[in-house]
PDB file of C-alpha atoms in Angstrom:
ATOM      1  CA  MET A 283       0.000   0.000   0.000  1.00  0.00           C
ATOM      2  CA  TYR A 284       2.808   2.410   0.894  1.00  0.00           C
ATOM      3  CA  ALA A 285       4.536   1.755  -2.423  1.00  0.00           C
ATOM      4  CA  LEU A 286       1.396   2.751  -4.313  1.00  0.00           C
ATOM      5  CA  LEU A 287       1.058   5.961  -2.283  1.00  0.00           C
ATOM      6  CA  GLY A 288       4.758   6.653  -2.739  1.00  0.00           C
ATOM      7  CA  GLN A 289       4.381   6.443  -6.508  1.00  0.00           C
ATOM      8  CA  ALA A 290       1.345   8.737  -6.396  1.00  0.00           C
ATOM      9  CA  TYR A 291       3.267  11.326  -4.348  1.00  0.00           C
ATOM     10  CA  PHE A 292       6.172  11.073  -6.781  1.00  0.00           C
ATOM     11  CA  PHE A 293       4.049  11.688  -9.866  1.00  0.00           C
ATOM     12  CA  ARG A 294       2.134  14.554  -8.260  1.00  0.00           C
ATOM     13  CA  ALA A 295       5.433  16.230  -7.334  1.00  0.00           C
ATOM     14  CA  TYR A 296       6.821  15.485 -10.810  1.00  0.00           C
ATOM     15  CA  MET A 297       3.886  17.225 -12.494  1.00  0.00           C
ATOM     16  CA  TYR A 298       4.020  20.211 -10.121  1.00  0.00           C
ATOM     17  CA  TYR A 299       7.780  20.455 -10.755  1.00  0.00           C
ATOM     18  CA  HIS A 300       7.143  20.880 -14.470  1.00  0.00           C
ATOM     19  CA  LEU A 301       4.375  23.419 -13.859  1.00  0.00           C
ATOM     20  CA  VAL A 302       6.619  25.485 -11.582  1.00  0.00           C
ATOM     21  CA  THR A 303       9.514  25.442 -14.051  1.00  0.00           C
ATOM     22  CA  ILE A 304       7.204  26.887 -16.690  1.00  0.00           C
ATOM     23  CA  TYR A 305       4.891  29.212 -14.716  1.00  0.00           C
ATOM     24  CA  GLY A 306       6.493  29.822 -11.318  1.00  0.00           C
ATOM     25  CA  GLY A 307       3.867  29.719  -8.582  1.00  0.00           C
ATOM     26  CA  VAL A 308       0.704  27.759  -9.380  1.00  0.00           C
ATOM     27  CA  PRO A 309      -2.437  26.829  -7.447  1.00  0.00           C
ATOM     28  CA  ILE A 310      -1.808  23.874  -5.139  1.00  0.00           C
ATOM     29  CA  ILE A 311      -4.552  21.258  -5.082  1.00  0.00           C
ATOM     30  CA  ASP A 312      -3.789  18.801  -2.284  1.00  0.00           C
ATOM     31  CA  HIS A 313      -7.175  17.159  -1.833  1.00  0.00           C
ATOM     32  CA  VAL A 314      -9.931  15.709  -3.998  1.00  0.00           C
ATOM     33  CA  GLN A 315     -12.450  18.303  -5.162  1.00  0.00           C
ATOM     34  CA  ASP A 316     -16.057  17.730  -6.164  1.00  0.00           C
ATOM     35  CA  PRO A 317     -16.110  19.227  -9.684  1.00  0.00           C
ATOM     36  CA  ILE A 318     -19.889  19.762  -9.749  1.00  0.00           C
ATOM     37  CA  LEU A 319     -20.776  21.428  -6.461  1.00  0.00           C
ATOM     38  CA  GLY A 320     -17.473  21.818  -4.712  1.00  0.00           C
ATOM     39  CA  ASN A 321     -16.974  20.543  -1.190  1.00  0.00           C
ATOM     40  CA  GLY A 322     -18.922  23.435   0.310  1.00  0.00           C
ATOM     41  CA  GLY A 323     -22.010  23.103  -1.863  1.00  0.00           C
ATOM     42  CA  ASP A 324     -21.783  26.408  -3.733  1.00  0.00           C
ATOM     43  CA  GLY A 325     -18.542  25.737  -5.622  1.00  0.00           C
ATOM     44  CA  SER A 326     -16.640  28.625  -4.041  1.00  0.00           C
ATOM     45  CA  ASP A 327     -13.926  26.290  -2.755  1.00  0.00           C
ATOM     46  CA  LEU A 328     -13.090  25.279  -6.330  1.00  0.00           C
ATOM     47  CA  ILE A 329     -11.425  28.667  -6.829  1.00  0.00           C
ATOM     48  CA  VAL A 330      -7.888  28.101  -5.562  1.00  0.00           C
ATOM     49  CA  PRO A 331      -5.520  31.083  -5.575  1.00  0.00           C
ATOM     50  CA  ARG A 332      -2.078  30.918  -7.095  1.00  0.00           C
ATOM     51  CA  GLN A 333       0.621  30.160  -4.515  1.00  0.00           C
ATOM     52  CA  THR A 334       4.078  31.662  -4.317  1.00  0.00           C
ATOM     53  CA  THR A 335       6.931  29.829  -6.001  1.00  0.00           C
ATOM     54  CA  LYS A 336       8.476  29.110  -2.596  1.00  0.00           C
ATOM     55  CA  ALA A 337       5.247  27.509  -1.363  1.00  0.00           C
ATOM     56  CA  CYS A 338       5.137  25.380  -4.521  1.00  0.00           C
ATOM     57  CA  VAL A 339       8.778  24.309  -4.153  1.00  0.00           C
ATOM     58  CA  ASP A 340       8.148  23.394  -0.503  1.00  0.00           C
ATOM     59  CA  PHE A 341       5.094  21.360  -1.561  1.00  0.00           C
ATOM     60  CA  ILE A 342       7.063  19.583  -4.300  1.00  0.00           C
ATOM     61  CA  CYS A 343       9.944  18.799  -1.942  1.00  0.00           C
ATOM     62  CA  GLN A 344       7.557  17.473   0.671  1.00  0.00           C
ATOM     63  CA  ASP A 345       5.935  15.124  -1.872  1.00  0.00           C
ATOM     64  CA  PHE A 346       9.286  13.888  -3.215  1.00  0.00           C
ATOM     65  CA  GLN A 347      10.464  13.235   0.357  1.00  0.00           C
ATOM     66  CA  ARG A 348       7.253  11.355   1.187  1.00  0.00           C
ATOM     67  CA  ALA A 349       7.714   9.273  -1.954  1.00  0.00           C
ATOM     68  CA  ALA A 350      11.340   8.506  -1.029  1.00  0.00           C
ATOM     69  CA  ASP A 351      10.263   7.408   2.454  1.00  0.00           C
ATOM     70  CA  MET A 352       7.568   5.073   1.083  1.00  0.00           C
ATOM     71  CA  LEU A 353       9.360   3.533  -1.889  1.00  0.00           C
ATOM     72  CA  PRO A 354      11.990   0.772  -1.898  1.00  0.00           C
ATOM     73  CA  ALA A 355      15.565   1.350  -3.050  1.00  0.00           C
ATOM     74  CA  ARG A 356      15.091  -1.501  -5.528  1.00  0.00           C
ATOM     75  CA  TRP A 357      12.001  -3.497  -6.464  1.00  0.00           C
ATOM     76  CA  ARG A 358      12.074  -7.228  -5.694  1.00  0.00           C
ATOM     77  CA  ASN A 359      10.773  -8.543  -8.995  1.00  0.00           C
ATOM     78  CA  GLU A 360      12.715  -6.607 -11.605  1.00  0.00           C
ATOM     79  CA  ALA A 361      11.179  -8.474 -14.518  1.00  0.00           C
ATOM     80  CA  SER A 362       7.666  -7.200 -13.826  1.00  0.00           C
ATOM     81  CA  ASP A 363       8.631  -4.019 -11.965  1.00  0.00           C
ATOM     82  CA  PHE A 364      11.113  -2.677 -14.512  1.00  0.00           C
ATOM     83  CA  GLY A 365      10.898   1.102 -14.817  1.00  0.00           C
ATOM     84  CA  ARG A 366       8.997   1.692 -11.582  1.00  0.00           C
ATOM     85  CA  VAL A 367       9.820   4.635  -9.368  1.00  0.00           C
ATOM     86  CA  THR A 368      12.307   3.981  -6.559  1.00  0.00           C
ATOM     87  CA  SER A 369      13.289   5.957  -3.489  1.00  0.00           C
ATOM     88  CA  ALA A 370      16.551   6.913  -5.196  1.00  0.00           C
ATOM     89  CA  LEU A 371      14.668   8.423  -8.137  1.00  0.00           C
ATOM     90  CA  ALA A 372      12.461  10.409  -5.773  1.00  0.00           C
ATOM     91  CA  LEU A 373      15.539  11.732  -3.958  1.00  0.00           C
ATOM     92  CA  ALA A 374      17.219  12.544  -7.285  1.00  0.00           C
ATOM     93  CA  PHE A 375      14.239  14.635  -8.365  1.00  0.00           C
ATOM     94  CA  LEU A 376      14.154  16.264  -4.942  1.00  0.00           C
ATOM     95  CA  GLY A 377      17.796  17.209  -5.460  1.00  0.00           C
ATOM     96  CA  LYS A 378      17.034  18.456  -8.974  1.00  0.00           C
ATOM     97  CA  THR A 379      14.195  20.595  -7.624  1.00  0.00           C
ATOM     98  CA  LEU A 380      16.470  22.111  -4.992  1.00  0.00           C
ATOM     99  CA  LEU A 381      19.179  22.771  -7.589  1.00  0.00           C
ATOM    100  CA  TYR A 382      16.641  24.625  -9.690  1.00  0.00           C
ATOM    101  CA  TRP A 383      15.494  26.554  -6.612  1.00  0.00           C
ATOM    102  CA  ALA A 384      19.134  27.476  -5.864  1.00  0.00           C
ATOM    103  CA  SER A 385      19.827  28.568  -9.451  1.00  0.00           C
ATOM    104  CA  PRO A 386      19.810  32.245 -10.476  1.00  0.00           C
ATOM    105  CA  VAL A 387      16.305  31.791 -11.903  1.00  0.00           C
ATOM    106  CA  PHE A 388      14.862  31.829  -8.363  1.00  0.00           C
ATOM    107  CA  ASN A 389      17.869  32.716  -6.205  1.00  0.00           C
ATOM    108  CA  ARG A 390      18.730  36.266  -7.246  1.00  0.00           C
ATOM    109  CA  ALA A 391      20.432  37.017  -3.938  1.00  0.00           C
ATOM    110  CA  ASP A 392      22.674  33.941  -4.456  1.00  0.00           C
ATOM    111  CA  ASP A 393      21.852  32.466  -1.052  1.00  0.00           C
ATOM    112  CA  ASP A 394      24.591  29.901  -0.339  1.00  0.00           C
ATOM    113  CA  SER A 395      22.353  27.879   1.986  1.00  0.00           C
ATOM    114  CA  ARG A 396      20.163  26.885  -0.969  1.00  0.00           C
ATOM    115  CA  TRP A 397      23.193  25.549  -2.834  1.00  0.00           C
ATOM    116  CA  GLN A 398      24.380  23.683   0.255  1.00  0.00           C
ATOM    117  CA  THR A 399      20.968  22.077   0.790  1.00  0.00           C
ATOM    118  CA  ALA A 400      20.834  21.016  -2.861  1.00  0.00           C
ATOM    119  CA  TYR A 401      24.338  19.552  -2.625  1.00  0.00           C
ATOM    120  CA  GLU A 402      23.538  17.543   0.496  1.00  0.00           C
ATOM    121  CA  LEU A 403      20.319  16.172  -0.999  1.00  0.00           C
ATOM    122  CA  ASN A 404      22.000  15.170  -4.240  1.00  0.00           C
ATOM    123  CA  LYS A 405      24.739  13.440  -2.242  1.00  0.00           C
ATOM    124  CA  GLN A 406      22.032  11.568  -0.328  1.00  0.00           C
ATOM    125  CA  ALA A 407      20.438  10.548  -3.648  1.00  0.00           C
ATOM    126  CA  LEU A 408      23.769   9.153  -4.885  1.00  0.00           C
ATOM    127  CA  GLU A 409      24.119   7.144  -1.675  1.00  0.00           C
ATOM    128  CA  LYS A 410      20.596   5.773  -2.120  1.00  0.00           C
ATOM    129  CA  LEU A 411      21.440   4.818  -5.716  1.00  0.00           C
ATOM    130  CA  ALA A 412      24.460   2.910  -4.462  1.00  0.00           C
ATOM    131  CA  GLU A 413      22.273   1.211  -1.834  1.00  0.00           C
ATOM    132  CA  GLY A 414      20.001  -0.072  -4.597  1.00  0.00           C
ATOM    133  CA  HIS A 415      23.072  -1.083  -6.647  1.00  0.00           C
ATOM    134  CA  PHE A 416      22.378   1.517  -9.310  1.00  0.00           C
ATOM    135  CA  GLY A 417      24.904   3.984 -10.552  1.00  0.00           C
ATOM    136  CA  MET A 418      26.492   5.582 -13.570  1.00  0.00           C
ATOM    137  CA  SER A 419      30.139   5.405 -12.536  1.00  0.00           C
ATOM    138  CA  TYR A 420      32.333   2.756 -11.015  1.00  0.00           C
ATOM    139  CA  GLU A 421      35.237   3.956  -8.905  1.00  0.00           C
ATOM    140  CA  GLY A 422      37.521   1.070  -9.779  1.00  0.00           C
ATOM    141  CA  ASN A 423      36.930   1.114 -13.523  1.00  0.00           C
ATOM    142  CA  ALA A 424      35.803   4.556 -14.658  1.00  0.00           C
ATOM    143  CA  GLY A 425      37.366   4.280 -18.132  1.00  0.00           C
ATOM    144  CA  VAL A 426      35.180   1.342 -19.159  1.00  0.00           C
ATOM    145  CA  ASN A 427      32.081   3.267 -18.236  1.00  0.00           C
ATOM    146  CA  ALA A 428      33.198   6.259 -20.336  1.00  0.00           C
ATOM    147  CA  GLU A 429      33.723   3.950 -23.311  1.00  0.00           C
ATOM    148  CA  ASN A 430      30.176   2.635 -22.886  1.00  0.00           C
ATOM    149  CA  TRP A 431      28.794   6.184 -22.834  1.00  0.00           C
ATOM    150  CA  ALA A 432      30.660   6.960 -26.050  1.00  0.00           C
ATOM    151  CA  ARG A 433      28.864   4.110 -27.786  1.00  0.00           C
TER     152      ARG A 433
END
């Protein structure tokens, strides 16, 4: 059950990430809405104001972290579970989100703490990838991996 919820949190954060990269702050919908009457009966609660970019980034990071906490580092049955979201992927996208938040697009004052947070999260994602036996580089044989990339 947690794995299913983890995947749902991941994909919601993934979609909000793309919306924020295009539009900045967007309305955050974090509950199911009744499209006919609204939850209040008159439909007024269907009008959701646009949130700040910081609120959206916090929401995205919270969903990616929830997904990482609920998902396994590697799925047991790789034949039928190939391509499914893992905790390492959720952490990698969390790190990517924080890198984007630390970039000059949103960090005009060049706040070093944003860069440091992004660095630490991306390092944590790399460690989680190693835990699941995933990775793009091998310390002992880096040249072979570069040859494979060239192909």
